[in-house]
């Protein structure tokens, strides 16, 4: 059973992760192609998002694999044989727990180290790509817009010289600055990338009124490209999600700019430490709902439906607790940890027979009817 559960978990993990990665990769691909970026940069940037996807997908993969195996055991009457032989649902925890604990340990390693490292590198790659906009993003005869700037070049020569340069700064709605130059070249200086414009003019217009425009001609003008990379110029503003766990843990209130940033750091730490608890909670939900043998298809369908509903409710409440409650108050930290822990204890009580639930028959029949219709429509599709 542990071997079958582990194999099903790996299959679900790979399939769900690839599906989620493809959706995100397509979005990144549109951005990269619009900016003229290389395939290597696209693959690196999209692949660095994989650890974050695994953290989200792994608990769901544990739940889906557990549901599949329990349904398979029940369909083959193996659960009936186990119960008749004296094996209680509590004995089923052992094969499921071994794989689930390994999944939880993997999630812990990813959330505490792998994901922060990948997010840190992902932010650095994106900033570097933004700073290199003129060298790689711009295409001849096309307008490219980035961070309120619009670029256009007529021609790019083999030695890197740019001809027919147009740059418009429209960040300030009340003021527009336009740079026009005959030639130019990107220079890598100690302070960052600089676009050197030769033989051109600078036009400033305020309030959209042409009468307020002023034109200044120049022989040479240096346009700082580092401002395109980040609002703080030379420094990269890493968010709490992009920082390493040890860095967040050792952050003091005096090290941050505002109490709001400290609250976000607390919420990020809570999210990282609670993530490994969810695969355990989801596995126990599946065992509590389907660990007992059932002879009717309707009872089985309603159990699966209630298990899916329980997973959705637990994950939504946990998301609200980690992303909102724990950020706004220290009491939210207890709620964030309490959601998966109390869910696990509650389901464990059901598995061990300490807690018995009985829903009204009308609710069970109604839910079974809905799940049966949905499954039949899915089969026909």
Short mmCIF file of N, CA and C in Angstrom, two decimals, residues 306-375:
data_model
loop_
_atom_site.label_atom_id
_atom_site.label_comp_id
_atom_site.label_asym_id
_atom_site.label_seq_id
_atom_site.Cartn_x
_atom_site.Cartn_y
_atom_site.Cartn_z
N UNK A 306 -17.61 15.17 0.42
CA UNK A 306 -17.37 15.86 1.69
C UNK A 306 -15.88 16.00 1.97
N UNK A 307 -15.06 15.02 1.55
CA UNK A 307 -13.62 15.13 1.73
C UNK A 307 -13.05 16.28 0.91
N UNK A 308 -13.49 16.40 -0.35
CA UNK A 308 -13.04 17.51 -1.19
C UNK A 308 -13.48 18.85 -0.61
N UNK A 309 -14.72 18.90 -0.14
CA UNK A 309 -15.21 20.13 0.48
C UNK A 309 -14.41 20.48 1.72
N UNK A 310 -14.08 19.46 2.52
CA UNK A 310 -13.29 19.71 3.73
C UNK A 310 -11.90 20.24 3.40
N UNK A 311 -11.26 19.70 2.36
CA UNK A 311 -9.93 20.17 1.96
C UNK A 311 -10.00 21.62 1.50
N UNK A 312 -11.03 21.95 0.72
CA UNK A 312 -11.17 23.33 0.23
C UNK A 312 -11.38 24.30 1.38
N UNK A 313 -12.24 23.93 2.32
CA UNK A 313 -12.52 24.82 3.45
C UNK A 313 -11.27 25.01 4.30
N UNK A 314 -10.57 23.92 4.60
CA UNK A 314 -9.36 24.01 5.42
C UNK A 314 -8.30 24.86 4.74
N UNK A 315 -8.13 24.66 3.42
CA UNK A 315 -7.08 25.43 2.73
C UNK A 315 -7.43 26.90 2.62
N UNK A 316 -8.70 27.21 2.41
CA UNK A 316 -9.11 28.61 2.31
C UNK A 316 -8.94 29.31 3.65
N UNK A 317 -9.38 28.66 4.72
CA UNK A 317 -9.22 29.25 6.06
C UNK A 317 -7.74 29.40 6.40
N UNK A 318 -6.95 28.39 6.06
CA UNK A 318 -5.51 28.48 6.31
C UNK A 318 -4.86 29.60 5.52
N UNK A 319 -5.28 29.79 4.28
CA UNK A 319 -4.74 30.87 3.47
C UNK A 319 -5.08 32.23 4.07
N UNK A 320 -6.31 32.39 4.51
CA UNK A 320 -6.71 33.66 5.14
C UNK A 320 -5.92 33.89 6.43
N UNK A 321 -5.71 32.81 7.19
CA UNK A 321 -4.99 32.95 8.46
C UNK A 321 -3.53 33.34 8.24
N UNK A 322 -2.87 32.74 7.24
CA UNK A 322 -1.45 33.02 7.02
C UNK A 322 -1.23 34.34 6.30
N UNK A 323 -2.07 34.65 5.32
CA UNK A 323 -1.85 35.83 4.49
C UNK A 323 -2.48 37.09 5.06
N UNK A 324 -3.44 36.96 5.98
CA UNK A 324 -4.13 38.14 6.49
C UNK A 324 -4.07 38.23 8.02
N UNK A 325 -4.59 37.22 8.69
CA UNK A 325 -4.70 37.30 10.15
C UNK A 325 -3.34 37.37 10.82
N UNK A 326 -2.40 36.51 10.40
CA UNK A 326 -1.09 36.53 11.03
C UNK A 326 -0.29 37.78 10.70
N UNK A 327 -0.65 38.46 9.60
CA UNK A 327 0.02 39.71 9.24
C UNK A 327 -0.48 40.86 10.09
N UNK A 328 -1.77 40.88 10.36
CA UNK A 328 -2.36 42.01 11.08
C UNK A 328 -2.29 41.88 12.59
N UNK A 329 -2.14 40.66 13.11
CA UNK A 329 -2.09 40.50 14.57
C UNK A 329 -1.29 39.26 14.91
N UNK A 330 -0.68 39.29 16.09
CA UNK A 330 0.08 38.12 16.54
C UNK A 330 -0.84 36.96 16.88
N UNK A 331 -2.09 37.24 17.23
CA UNK A 331 -3.04 36.16 17.50
C UNK A 331 -3.35 35.34 16.27
N UNK A 332 -3.19 35.94 15.09
CA UNK A 332 -3.43 35.20 13.87
C UNK A 332 -2.43 34.08 13.66
N UNK A 333 -1.27 34.17 14.33
CA UNK A 333 -0.27 33.10 14.23
C UNK A 333 -0.83 31.81 14.81
N UNK A 334 -1.52 31.92 15.94
CA UNK A 334 -2.12 30.73 16.57
C UNK A 334 -3.22 30.15 15.68
N UNK A 335 -3.97 31.02 15.02
CA UNK A 335 -5.01 30.53 14.12
C UNK A 335 -4.39 29.81 12.93
N UNK A 336 -3.30 30.37 12.39
CA UNK A 336 -2.65 29.77 11.22
C UNK A 336 -2.12 28.37 11.54
N UNK A 337 -1.52 28.20 12.72
CA UNK A 337 -1.05 26.87 13.11
C UNK A 337 -2.19 25.97 13.56
N UNK A 338 -3.23 26.57 14.13
CA UNK A 338 -4.34 25.78 14.64
C UNK A 338 -5.18 25.13 13.56
N UNK A 339 -5.28 25.76 12.39
CA UNK A 339 -6.12 25.21 11.32
C UNK A 339 -5.64 23.82 10.90
N UNK A 340 -4.39 23.62 10.47
CA UNK A 340 -3.99 22.25 10.08
C UNK A 340 -3.85 21.31 11.27
N UNK A 341 -3.42 21.82 12.43
CA UNK A 341 -3.23 20.93 13.58
C UNK A 341 -4.57 20.43 14.12
N UNK A 342 -5.54 21.33 14.30
CA UNK A 342 -6.85 20.91 14.81
C UNK A 342 -7.58 20.03 13.81
N UNK A 343 -7.40 20.33 12.51
CA UNK A 343 -8.00 19.47 11.49
C UNK A 343 -7.43 18.06 11.56
N UNK A 344 -6.12 17.95 11.74
CA UNK A 344 -5.47 16.64 11.85
C UNK A 344 -5.96 15.88 13.08
N UNK A 345 -6.05 16.58 14.22
CA UNK A 345 -6.52 15.92 15.44
C UNK A 345 -7.98 15.49 15.32
N UNK A 346 -8.80 16.33 14.70
CA UNK A 346 -10.21 16.00 14.53
C UNK A 346 -10.37 14.76 13.65
N UNK A 347 -9.66 14.73 12.51
CA UNK A 347 -9.74 13.58 11.62
C UNK A 347 -9.15 12.33 12.26
N UNK A 348 -8.10 12.52 13.05
CA UNK A 348 -7.51 11.38 13.75
C UNK A 348 -8.50 10.79 14.76
N UNK A 349 -9.27 11.66 15.39
CA UNK A 349 -10.31 11.18 16.31
C UNK A 349 -11.37 10.37 15.59
N UNK A 350 -11.72 10.79 14.36
CA UNK A 350 -12.70 10.03 13.58
C UNK A 350 -12.12 8.68 13.17
N UNK A 351 -10.86 8.65 12.75
CA UNK A 351 -10.23 7.40 12.32
C UNK A 351 -10.13 6.41 13.47
N UNK A 352 -9.78 6.90 14.66
CA UNK A 352 -9.63 6.02 15.81
C UNK A 352 -10.96 5.66 16.46
N UNK A 353 -12.05 6.26 15.98
CA UNK A 353 -13.37 5.95 16.53
C UNK A 353 -13.74 6.76 17.75
N UNK A 354 -12.97 7.75 18.09
CA UNK A 354 -13.29 8.58 19.25
C UNK A 354 -14.40 9.58 18.94
N UNK A 355 -14.50 9.97 17.67
CA UNK A 355 -15.52 10.93 17.24
C UNK A 355 -16.35 10.27 16.16
N UNK A 356 -17.65 10.35 16.30
CA UNK A 356 -18.56 9.78 15.32
C UNK A 356 -19.45 10.89 14.77
N UNK A 357 -19.48 10.99 13.45
CA UNK A 357 -20.29 12.00 12.78
C UNK A 357 -21.43 11.33 12.05
N UNK A 358 -22.59 11.94 12.14
CA UNK A 358 -23.76 11.43 11.41
C UNK A 358 -24.53 12.62 10.86
N UNK A 359 -24.50 12.75 9.56
CA UNK A 359 -25.23 13.83 8.91
C UNK A 359 -26.66 13.40 8.65
N UNK A 360 -27.59 14.36 8.55
CA UNK A 360 -28.97 14.02 8.21
C UNK A 360 -29.04 13.29 6.87
N UNK A 361 -29.91 12.31 6.78
CA UNK A 361 -29.99 11.50 5.57
C UNK A 361 -30.36 12.34 4.36
N UNK A 362 -31.17 13.37 4.56
CA UNK A 362 -31.55 14.22 3.44
C UNK A 362 -30.34 14.94 2.86
N UNK A 363 -29.45 15.41 3.71
CA UNK A 363 -28.24 16.09 3.23
C UNK A 363 -27.34 15.11 2.49
N UNK A 364 -27.19 13.91 3.05
CA UNK A 364 -26.34 12.90 2.42
C UNK A 364 -26.88 12.49 1.05
N UNK A 365 -28.21 12.27 0.98
CA UNK A 365 -28.81 11.88 -0.31
C UNK A 365 -28.68 13.00 -1.33
N UNK A 366 -28.88 14.25 -0.90
CA UNK A 366 -28.77 15.38 -1.82
C UNK A 366 -27.34 15.52 -2.35
N UNK A 367 -26.37 15.39 -1.46
CA UNK A 367 -24.98 15.50 -1.87
C UNK A 367 -24.58 14.33 -2.76
N UNK A 368 -25.05 13.14 -2.44
CA UNK A 368 -24.74 11.96 -3.25
C UNK A 368 -25.32 12.09 -4.65
N UNK A 369 -26.54 12.66 -4.72
CA UNK A 369 -27.17 12.85 -6.03
C UNK A 369 -26.37 13.82 -6.89
N UNK A 370 -25.87 14.89 -6.29
CA UNK A 370 -25.09 15.88 -7.03
C UNK A 370 -23.78 15.26 -7.52
N UNK A 371 -23.07 14.57 -6.63
CA UNK A 371 -21.79 13.97 -7.01
C UNK A 371 -21.97 12.89 -8.07
N UNK A 372 -23.08 12.12 -7.99
CA UNK A 372 -23.34 11.09 -9.00
C UNK A 372 -23.60 11.72 -10.36
N UNK A 373 -24.37 12.80 -10.39
CA UNK A 373 -24.63 13.48 -11.66
C UNK A 373 -23.36 14.06 -12.26
N UNK A 374 -22.54 14.67 -11.41
CA UNK A 374 -21.30 15.25 -11.90
C UNK A 374 -20.36 14.18 -12.45
N UNK A 375 -20.27 13.06 -11.75
CA UNK A 375 -19.39 11.98 -12.21
C UNK A 375 -19.90 11.36 -13.51
#
